[in-house]
Amino acid sequence: MAGPAARRQSVGVNVGGVMVGGGAPVVVQSMTNTDTADIDATVRQVMQLARAGSEIVRITVDRDESAAAVPIIRDRLASMGYDVPLVGDFHYIGHKLLTDHPACAEALAKYRINPGNVGFKAKRDTQFATLIEIANRYDKPVRIGVNWGSLDEELLTRLMDENAASDTPISAAAVQREAIIQSALLSAARAEELGMGRDKILLSTKVSDVQHLIAVYQDLAARCDYALHLGLTEAGMGSKGIVASSAALGILLQQGIGDTIRISLTPEPGGDRTTEVKVAQELLQTMGFRQFLPVVAACPGCGRTTSTTFQTLAKDIQDHLNTSMPEWRERYPGVETLSVAVMGCIVNGPGESKHANIGISLPGTGETPAAPVFVDGAKVATLRGADVADQFKAMVADYIERKFGSGKQNAAE
């Protein structure tokens, strides 16, 4: 069976206790959209993202008030048992904010630096150097994050001019990709000149076009061994953003490229920010790289399944598993490997149910009102009656207790 390519060998980076790269599993991260100066709102959203499974959370640090809030946010989260690493997102005045707020510099687990707006003209080198020197002082890693929406214009102009004068010019898009890569690599080289180890540097080269993103990361990965952060910037809203991000990141991950990912979704007004975490987890789990949640397999439905019973049951089971996971991770080690099948008729139902740890094949339209249940490939019961759904949910709970909880221990004794 074909599988993913071998993981690209990258230098591991410790981000507040979370290892990124160096052969570690691909890390899921996210970013708040609160005003960081609003301590209550930011703490609340970081908690939500962490509970959803975000292993690193980035916050905006754009002015004195937000910088002053960072250590308070870190301490408040810690007091409630949340030790998720916080990354500071700096643009334009990061050198000043970290200099003026040493408590912020200490509290953050990593700094994100954009070489396209770290400084302009003569100030660029000195302000970038200040950021790196502060990171070295506090022993913090940095992500040098290039974005084609804020690319170093001087570098791009120089490369465009050189290309125009070349006997074998390449496309403008290819020149832009080269500018993105050079911006990242030149900045990383400068950071090393300033005394930063390779185990403190991550790179990202984000664009919002799927094909360009794939091309730029393939080239970048071939030219360095820094840990790489993947993300399709400005991916969009809803299914568009999910599909675009999954298509781009899925291809790169399959090729062994990428050490940490973020799915940058535009939320609906008042929408759930944790969606980006769930999508990232589902992408990694679907591709077989990591296991975060039990899998619920359910058929799509057809003319044989005009009853909505299996749809309701599949949703109930999925919702129950998702909401229970924060507690279950502690109570039932390994429960994330559970697979459940909720099928709607006898065509594929029994077969799919046998492949799952526990599965049910509900009667389709016009079929005998009986629902066989399979546990680890063997038929163990046939459920009947109006409360089939409740009966099956009880069997799922019993299976989890026996396989992953104290029931497993008792059985072993």
Short mmCIF file of C-alpha atoms in Angstrom, two decimals:
data_model
loop_
_atom_site.label_atom_id
_atom_site.label_comp_id
_atom_site.label_asym_id
_atom_site.label_seq_id
_atom_site.Cartn_x
_atom_site.Cartn_y
_atom_site.Cartn_z
CA MET A 1 0.00 0.00 0.00
CA ALA A 2 1.31 3.43 -0.89
CA GLY A 3 2.03 5.70 2.05
CA PRO A 4 3.47 9.11 2.75
CA ALA A 5 7.03 9.91 1.82
CA ALA A 6 9.62 9.74 4.57
CA ARG A 7 9.51 12.82 6.75
CA ARG A 8 12.00 15.47 5.74
CA GLN A 9 14.82 15.63 8.27
CA SER A 10 14.66 18.95 10.10
CA VAL A 11 16.33 20.43 13.14
CA GLY A 12 14.09 20.13 16.20
CA VAL A 13 12.96 23.28 17.98
CA ASN A 14 11.64 23.30 21.55
CA VAL A 15 8.73 25.74 21.78
CA GLY A 16 7.78 26.05 25.42
CA GLY A 17 8.05 22.32 25.97
CA VAL A 18 6.49 21.32 22.63
CA MET A 19 8.97 19.83 20.18
CA VAL A 20 8.60 20.99 16.58
CA GLY A 21 10.60 19.21 13.92
CA GLY A 22 13.45 16.81 14.58
CA GLY A 23 11.18 13.85 13.84
CA ALA A 24 8.46 14.88 16.32
CA PRO A 25 4.81 14.47 15.28
CA VAL A 26 3.38 17.36 13.26
CA VAL A 27 2.19 20.00 15.75
CA VAL A 28 -1.17 21.77 15.54
CA GLN A 29 -1.27 25.46 16.30
CA SER A 30 -3.76 28.31 16.08
CA MET A 31 -4.07 32.05 16.65
CA THR A 32 -6.42 34.16 18.69
CA ASN A 33 -8.45 36.96 17.10
CA THR A 34 -9.05 38.87 20.33
CA ASP A 35 -7.47 42.17 21.28
CA THR A 36 -4.58 40.90 23.41
CA ALA A 37 -4.96 43.93 25.67
CA ASP A 38 -8.38 42.50 26.57
CA ILE A 39 -6.98 40.02 29.06
CA ASP A 40 -10.25 38.27 29.92
CA ALA A 41 -11.24 37.70 26.29
CA THR A 42 -7.79 36.50 25.31
CA VAL A 43 -7.47 34.11 28.24
CA ARG A 44 -10.91 32.73 27.45
CA GLN A 45 -10.10 32.14 23.78
CA VAL A 46 -6.68 30.61 24.46
CA MET A 47 -8.40 28.18 26.85
CA GLN A 48 -10.95 27.30 24.18
CA LEU A 49 -8.25 26.70 21.58
CA ALA A 50 -6.16 24.64 23.99
CA ARG A 51 -9.15 22.52 25.01
CA ALA A 52 -9.88 21.92 21.32
CA GLY A 53 -6.35 20.57 20.96
CA SER A 54 -4.18 23.50 19.86
CA GLU A 55 -0.68 22.66 21.05
CA ILE A 56 0.69 26.17 20.45
CA VAL A 57 -1.33 29.41 20.40
CA ARG A 58 -0.19 32.65 18.78
CA ILE A 59 -1.35 36.04 20.02
CA THR A 60 -0.98 39.50 18.52
CA VAL A 61 1.46 41.85 20.25
CA ASP A 62 0.99 45.14 18.45
CA ARG A 63 1.25 47.90 21.08
CA ASP A 64 2.31 48.62 24.64
CA GLU A 65 -1.04 47.60 26.15
CA SER A 66 -0.94 44.17 24.52
CA ALA A 67 2.71 43.62 25.46
CA ALA A 68 1.94 44.51 29.08
CA ALA A 69 -0.96 42.04 29.07
CA VAL A 70 1.10 39.04 27.92
CA PRO A 71 2.66 38.00 31.26
CA ILE A 72 -0.70 38.43 32.99
CA ILE A 73 -2.35 36.21 30.38
CA ARG A 74 0.40 33.60 30.74
CA ASP A 75 0.13 33.59 34.54
CA ARG A 76 -3.66 33.44 34.57
CA LEU A 77 -3.66 30.51 32.16
CA ALA A 78 -1.08 28.70 34.26
CA SER A 79 -3.12 29.22 37.42
CA MET A 80 -5.99 27.37 35.73
CA GLY A 81 -3.82 24.51 34.53
CA TYR A 82 -3.21 25.65 30.94
CA ASP A 83 0.48 25.53 29.99
CA VAL A 84 0.00 25.89 26.23
CA PRO A 85 2.97 27.83 24.76
CA LEU A 86 2.15 31.39 23.70
CA VAL A 87 3.77 32.86 20.59
CA GLY A 88 4.01 36.62 20.12
CA ASP A 89 3.13 37.89 16.65
CA PHE A 90 5.27 40.99 15.96
CA HIS A 91 5.14 43.46 13.11
CA TYR A 92 6.75 46.88 12.61
CA ILE A 93 7.62 47.66 16.26
CA GLY A 94 8.41 44.28 17.77
CA HIS A 95 11.96 45.38 18.61
CA LYS A 96 10.62 48.27 20.67
CA LEU A 97 7.88 46.30 22.42
CA LEU A 98 10.23 43.51 23.49
CA THR A 99 12.81 46.03 24.64
CA ASP A 100 10.32 48.09 26.65
CA HIS A 101 8.48 45.07 28.09
CA PRO A 102 11.00 42.50 29.31
CA ALA A 103 8.26 40.60 31.18
CA CYS A 104 6.53 40.05 27.82
CA ALA A 105 9.80 38.88 26.25
CA GLU A 106 10.21 36.37 29.08
CA ALA A 107 6.60 35.15 29.13
CA LEU A 108 6.36 34.26 25.44
CA ALA A 109 7.51 30.84 24.26
CA LYS A 110 8.44 32.03 20.78
CA TYR A 111 8.55 35.22 18.71
CA ARG A 112 7.13 35.44 15.20
CA ILE A 113 9.10 37.89 13.04
CA ASN A 114 8.06 39.04 9.57
CA PRO A 115 11.18 40.11 7.64
CA GLY A 116 9.00 42.08 5.26
CA ASN A 117 8.02 44.62 7.90
CA VAL A 118 10.59 44.27 10.66
CA GLY A 119 12.03 47.57 9.49
CA PHE A 120 12.66 49.56 6.36
CA LYS A 121 15.77 50.94 4.66
CA ALA A 122 18.67 51.46 7.07
CA LYS A 123 16.59 50.45 10.10
CA ARG A 124 15.85 46.95 8.86
CA ASP A 125 19.13 45.34 9.93
CA THR A 126 19.37 47.03 13.30
CA GLN A 127 15.76 46.31 14.25
CA PHE A 128 16.00 42.69 13.13
CA ALA A 129 19.24 42.36 15.11
CA THR A 130 17.51 43.74 18.19
CA LEU A 131 14.78 41.10 17.93
CA ILE A 132 17.30 38.28 17.57
CA GLU A 133 19.47 39.59 20.42
CA ILE A 134 16.44 39.69 22.74
CA ALA A 135 15.45 36.17 21.69
CA ASN A 136 18.99 35.00 22.45
CA ARG A 137 18.95 36.75 25.82
CA TYR A 138 15.77 35.00 26.91
CA ASP A 139 16.59 31.73 25.13
CA LYS A 140 13.52 31.91 22.89
CA PRO A 141 13.09 30.44 19.42
CA VAL A 142 11.79 32.55 16.55
CA ARG A 143 9.67 31.86 13.52
CA ILE A 144 10.83 33.87 10.56
CA GLY A 145 7.53 34.10 8.74
CA VAL A 146 7.51 35.48 5.22
CA ASN A 147 4.16 36.40 3.71
CA TRP A 148 3.69 37.36 0.10
CA GLY A 149 1.30 40.08 1.20
CA SER A 150 4.11 41.86 3.03
CA LEU A 151 7.16 40.78 1.09
CA ASP A 152 10.43 42.74 1.23
CA GLU A 153 9.90 45.08 -1.71
CA GLU A 154 13.59 45.93 -2.13
CA LEU A 155 14.50 42.27 -2.46
CA LEU A 156 11.65 41.60 -4.87
CA THR A 157 12.55 44.62 -7.02
CA ARG A 158 16.20 43.56 -7.20
CA LEU A 159 15.31 40.03 -8.27
CA MET A 160 12.81 41.31 -10.83
CA ASP A 161 15.46 43.59 -12.33
CA GLU A 162 18.01 40.77 -12.45
CA ASN A 163 15.46 38.52 -14.12
CA ALA A 164 14.60 41.15 -16.72
CA ALA A 165 18.27 41.46 -17.61
CA SER A 166 18.76 37.70 -17.82
CA ASP A 167 19.20 35.89 -21.11
CA THR A 168 16.81 33.21 -19.83
CA PRO A 169 14.19 35.05 -17.78
CA ILE A 170 11.67 33.13 -15.70
CA SER A 171 8.07 34.04 -14.98
CA ALA A 172 7.16 36.84 -12.60
CA ALA A 173 5.47 34.28 -10.34
CA ALA A 174 8.67 32.25 -10.15
CA VAL A 175 10.63 35.37 -9.28
CA GLN A 176 8.19 36.18 -6.53
CA ARG A 177 8.52 32.67 -5.11
CA GLU A 178 12.29 33.02 -5.18
CA ALA A 179 12.02 36.34 -3.33
CA ILE A 180 9.88 34.71 -0.65
CA ILE A 181 12.39 31.89 -0.18
CA GLN A 182 15.42 34.18 -0.19
CA SER A 183 13.79 36.48 2.35
CA ALA A 184 13.38 33.55 4.73
CA LEU A 185 16.80 32.00 4.17
CA LEU A 186 18.74 35.29 4.27
CA SER A 187 16.99 36.26 7.49
CA ALA A 188 17.74 32.87 9.04
CA ALA A 189 21.40 33.15 8.02
CA ARG A 190 21.56 36.60 9.61
CA ALA A 191 20.03 35.24 12.81
CA GLU A 192 22.73 32.58 12.93
CA GLU A 193 25.40 35.24 12.41
CA LEU A 194 23.96 36.97 15.47
CA GLY A 195 24.48 33.85 17.55
CA MET A 196 21.13 32.08 17.24
CA GLY A 197 21.35 28.30 16.92
CA ARG A 198 19.58 26.42 14.17
CA ASP A 199 17.57 24.71 16.89
CA LYS A 200 15.95 28.07 17.63
CA ILE A 201 14.79 28.89 14.11
CA LEU A 202 11.59 27.94 12.28
CA LEU A 203 10.66 29.18 8.82
CA SER A 204 7.39 29.78 7.02
CA THR A 205 6.72 31.08 3.52
CA LYS A 206 3.00 31.68 3.27
CA VAL A 207 0.94 32.55 0.22
CA SER A 208 -2.78 32.29 -0.46
CA ASP A 209 -2.63 30.35 -3.74
CA VAL A 210 -2.57 26.57 -3.46
CA GLN A 211 -0.20 25.81 -6.34
CA HIS A 212 2.20 28.61 -5.39
CA LEU A 213 2.25 27.42 -1.79
CA ILE A 214 3.12 23.88 -2.81
CA ALA A 215 5.87 25.10 -5.14
CA VAL A 216 7.44 27.50 -2.65
CA TYR A 217 7.57 24.99 0.19
CA GLN A 218 8.92 22.23 -2.04
CA ASP A 219 11.76 24.53 -3.06
CA LEU A 220 12.34 25.81 0.47
CA ALA A 221 12.41 22.28 1.92
CA ALA A 222 15.02 21.23 -0.63
CA ARG A 223 17.29 24.15 0.32
CA CYS A 224 17.38 23.97 4.12
CA ASP A 225 16.89 21.78 7.17
CA TYR A 226 15.14 24.36 9.36
CA ALA A 227 11.86 23.28 10.93
CA LEU A 228 8.97 24.42 8.72
CA HIS A 229 5.60 25.88 9.68
CA LEU A 230 2.92 25.23 7.03
CA GLY A 231 -0.11 27.36 6.38
CA LEU A 232 -2.12 28.77 3.50
CA THR A 233 -2.51 32.41 4.42
CA GLU A 234 -5.86 34.11 3.88
CA ALA A 235 -7.34 30.73 3.00
CA GLY A 236 -10.89 32.08 3.16
CA MET A 237 -14.17 31.31 4.86
CA GLY A 238 -16.08 28.07 5.35
CA SER A 239 -15.68 25.17 2.96
CA LYS A 240 -13.52 27.21 0.58
CA GLY A 241 -10.88 27.81 3.23
CA ILE A 242 -11.05 24.23 4.49
CA VAL A 243 -10.72 22.70 1.03
CA ALA A 244 -7.93 25.02 -0.09
CA SER A 245 -5.89 24.52 3.08
CA SER A 246 -6.42 20.75 3.08
CA ALA A 247 -5.45 20.45 -0.58
CA ALA A 248 -2.23 22.43 -0.21
CA LEU A 249 -1.09 21.12 3.16
CA GLY A 250 -2.18 17.58 2.39
CA ILE A 251 0.10 17.39 -0.64
CA LEU A 252 3.07 18.83 1.27
CA LEU A 253 2.56 16.57 4.27
CA GLN A 254 2.28 13.55 1.97
CA GLN A 255 5.68 14.53 0.56
CA GLY A 256 7.16 14.61 4.06
CA ILE A 257 7.27 18.40 4.26
CA GLY A 258 6.06 20.28 7.33
CA ASP A 259 6.66 20.16 11.08
CA THR A 260 3.77 22.28 12.38
CA ILE A 261 0.58 23.51 10.74
CA ARG A 262 -2.10 26.13 11.12
CA ILE A 263 -5.36 26.23 9.17
CA SER A 264 -6.02 29.96 8.71
CA LEU A 265 -9.80 30.14 8.37
CA THR A 266 -11.85 33.32 8.25
CA PRO A 267 -14.52 32.76 10.91
CA GLU A 268 -18.15 33.59 10.40
CA PRO A 269 -19.22 36.67 12.40
CA GLY A 270 -19.30 35.42 15.97
CA GLY A 271 -18.13 32.03 14.72
CA ASP A 272 -16.18 29.39 16.59
CA ARG A 273 -12.45 30.07 16.43
CA THR A 274 -11.69 26.47 17.36
CA THR A 275 -12.82 25.30 13.92
CA GLU A 276 -9.31 25.87 12.60
CA VAL A 277 -7.93 23.53 15.26
CA LYS A 278 -10.48 20.83 14.49
CA VAL A 279 -9.77 21.01 10.76
CA ALA A 280 -6.01 20.75 11.35
CA GLN A 281 -6.53 17.71 13.56
CA GLU A 282 -8.90 16.09 11.08
CA LEU A 283 -6.42 16.64 8.25
CA LEU A 284 -3.57 15.00 10.14
CA GLN A 285 -5.78 12.18 11.38
CA THR A 286 -7.39 11.52 7.99
CA MET A 287 -3.94 11.23 6.43
CA GLY A 288 -2.77 8.89 9.16
CA PHE A 289 -0.11 11.14 10.70
CA ARG A 290 -1.70 11.54 14.11
CA GLN A 291 -4.69 10.33 16.12
CA PHE A 292 -6.69 12.93 18.05
CA LEU A 293 -10.28 11.71 18.23
CA PRO A 294 -12.20 8.47 17.83
CA VAL A 295 -13.33 7.95 14.24
CA VAL A 296 -17.03 7.67 13.46
CA ALA A 297 -17.69 6.12 10.05
CA ALA A 298 -21.17 6.78 8.69
CA CYS A 299 -22.66 6.16 5.27
CA PRO A 300 -23.82 9.18 3.24
CA GLY A 301 -27.38 7.92 2.92
CA CYS A 302 -29.36 7.11 -0.22
CA GLY A 303 -32.82 6.02 -1.31
CA ARG A 304 -32.48 2.93 0.86
CA THR A 305 -32.17 5.10 3.99
CA THR A 306 -35.04 7.55 3.95
CA SER A 307 -35.20 7.26 7.74
CA THR A 308 -32.92 9.79 9.45
CA THR A 309 -32.30 7.52 12.44
CA PHE A 310 -28.74 6.65 11.43
CA GLN A 311 -27.94 10.32 10.71
CA THR A 312 -29.19 11.38 14.12
CA LEU A 313 -27.35 8.57 15.84
CA ALA A 314 -24.09 9.25 13.96
CA LYS A 315 -24.26 12.91 14.97
CA ASP A 316 -25.12 12.05 18.56
CA ILE A 317 -22.18 9.65 18.80
CA GLN A 318 -19.75 12.09 17.14
CA ASP A 319 -20.85 15.00 19.35
CA HIS A 320 -20.65 12.84 22.46
CA LEU A 321 -17.14 11.66 21.62
CA ASN A 322 -15.92 15.18 20.83
CA THR A 323 -17.32 16.78 23.97
CA SER A 324 -16.10 13.94 26.15
CA MET A 325 -12.53 13.81 24.85
CA PRO A 326 -10.95 16.41 27.22
CA GLU A 327 -11.99 14.22 30.16
CA TRP A 328 -11.50 10.90 28.40
CA ARG A 329 -7.89 11.65 27.44
CA GLU A 330 -7.09 11.52 31.14
CA ARG A 331 -9.51 8.77 32.11
CA TYR A 332 -9.17 6.42 29.14
CA PRO A 333 -5.63 6.40 27.72
CA GLY A 334 -5.69 5.43 24.06
CA VAL A 335 -9.39 6.20 23.55
CA GLU A 336 -8.49 8.42 20.59
CA THR A 337 -7.82 5.21 18.62
CA LEU A 338 -11.46 4.07 18.95
CA SER A 339 -13.41 3.56 15.72
CA VAL A 340 -17.22 3.50 15.58
CA ALA A 341 -19.44 2.72 12.59
CA VAL A 342 -23.03 3.92 12.29
CA MET A 343 -24.44 2.57 9.04
CA GLY A 344 -27.86 3.01 7.48
CA CYS A 345 -28.71 -0.27 5.75
CA ILE A 346 -27.62 -3.85 5.08
CA VAL A 347 -25.67 -3.19 1.86
CA ASN A 348 -22.39 -2.01 3.39
CA GLY A 349 -23.54 -1.76 6.98
CA PRO A 350 -22.46 -5.14 8.37
CA GLY A 351 -19.13 -5.08 6.56
CA GLU A 352 -18.22 -1.55 7.69
CA SER A 353 -19.36 -2.36 11.23
CA LYS A 354 -17.03 -5.37 11.33
CA HIS A 355 -14.07 -3.13 10.44
CA ALA A 356 -14.78 -0.79 13.38
CA ASN A 357 -14.17 -1.47 17.06
CA ILE A 358 -17.92 -1.23 17.54
CA GLY A 359 -20.51 -0.71 14.84
CA ILE A 360 -24.21 -0.84 14.17
CA SER A 361 -26.09 -1.48 10.94
CA LEU A 362 -29.48 0.18 11.19
CA PRO A 363 -32.39 -1.06 9.08
CA GLY A 364 -32.84 0.78 5.84
CA THR A 365 -36.14 1.67 4.24
CA GLY A 366 -38.37 -1.42 4.00
CA GLU A 367 -35.89 -3.69 5.74
CA THR A 368 -36.51 -5.81 8.81
CA PRO A 369 -36.53 -3.47 11.83
CA ALA A 370 -33.48 -5.06 13.45
CA ALA A 371 -30.01 -3.56 13.97
CA PRO A 372 -27.05 -5.95 14.36
CA VAL A 373 -24.15 -4.69 16.47
CA PHE A 374 -20.58 -5.84 15.90
CA VAL A 375 -17.74 -5.59 18.42
CA ASP A 376 -14.18 -6.12 17.18
CA GLY A 377 -15.49 -7.89 14.08
CA ALA A 378 -17.94 -10.23 15.76
CA LYS A 379 -21.71 -9.89 15.96
CA VAL A 380 -22.68 -9.56 19.62
CA ALA A 381 -26.28 -8.37 19.59
CA THR A 382 -29.30 -7.42 17.51
CA LEU A 383 -31.09 -4.32 18.76
CA ARG A 384 -34.80 -3.72 18.26
CA GLY A 385 -37.36 -1.21 19.41
CA ALA A 386 -37.81 2.56 19.48
CA ASP A 387 -34.78 3.06 21.75
CA VAL A 388 -32.18 1.44 19.48
CA ALA A 389 -30.09 4.63 19.55
CA ASP A 390 -29.97 4.74 23.34
CA GLN A 391 -29.15 1.03 23.51
CA PHE A 392 -26.24 1.46 21.12
CA LYS A 393 -24.86 4.52 22.92
CA ALA A 394 -24.87 2.52 26.14
CA MET A 395 -22.94 -0.26 24.39
CA VAL A 396 -20.37 2.26 23.13
CA ALA A 397 -19.89 3.61 26.66
CA ASP A 398 -19.50 0.07 27.99
CA TYR A 399 -16.98 -0.80 25.28
CA ILE A 400 -14.87 2.28 26.08
CA GLU A 401 -14.85 1.41 29.78
CA ARG A 402 -13.86 -2.21 29.12
CA LYS A 403 -11.20 -1.47 26.49
CA PHE A 404 -9.63 1.72 27.80
CA GLY A 405 -10.71 2.13 31.40
CA SER A 406 -10.87 0.25 34.67
CA GLY A 407 -12.80 -2.52 32.94
CA LYS A 408 -9.71 -3.30 30.89
CA GLN A 409 -7.60 -3.45 34.02
CA ASN A 410 -10.08 -5.72 35.77
CA ALA A 411 -10.27 -8.03 32.78
CA ALA A 412 -6.48 -8.27 32.76
CA GLU A 413 -6.52 -9.28 36.42
#
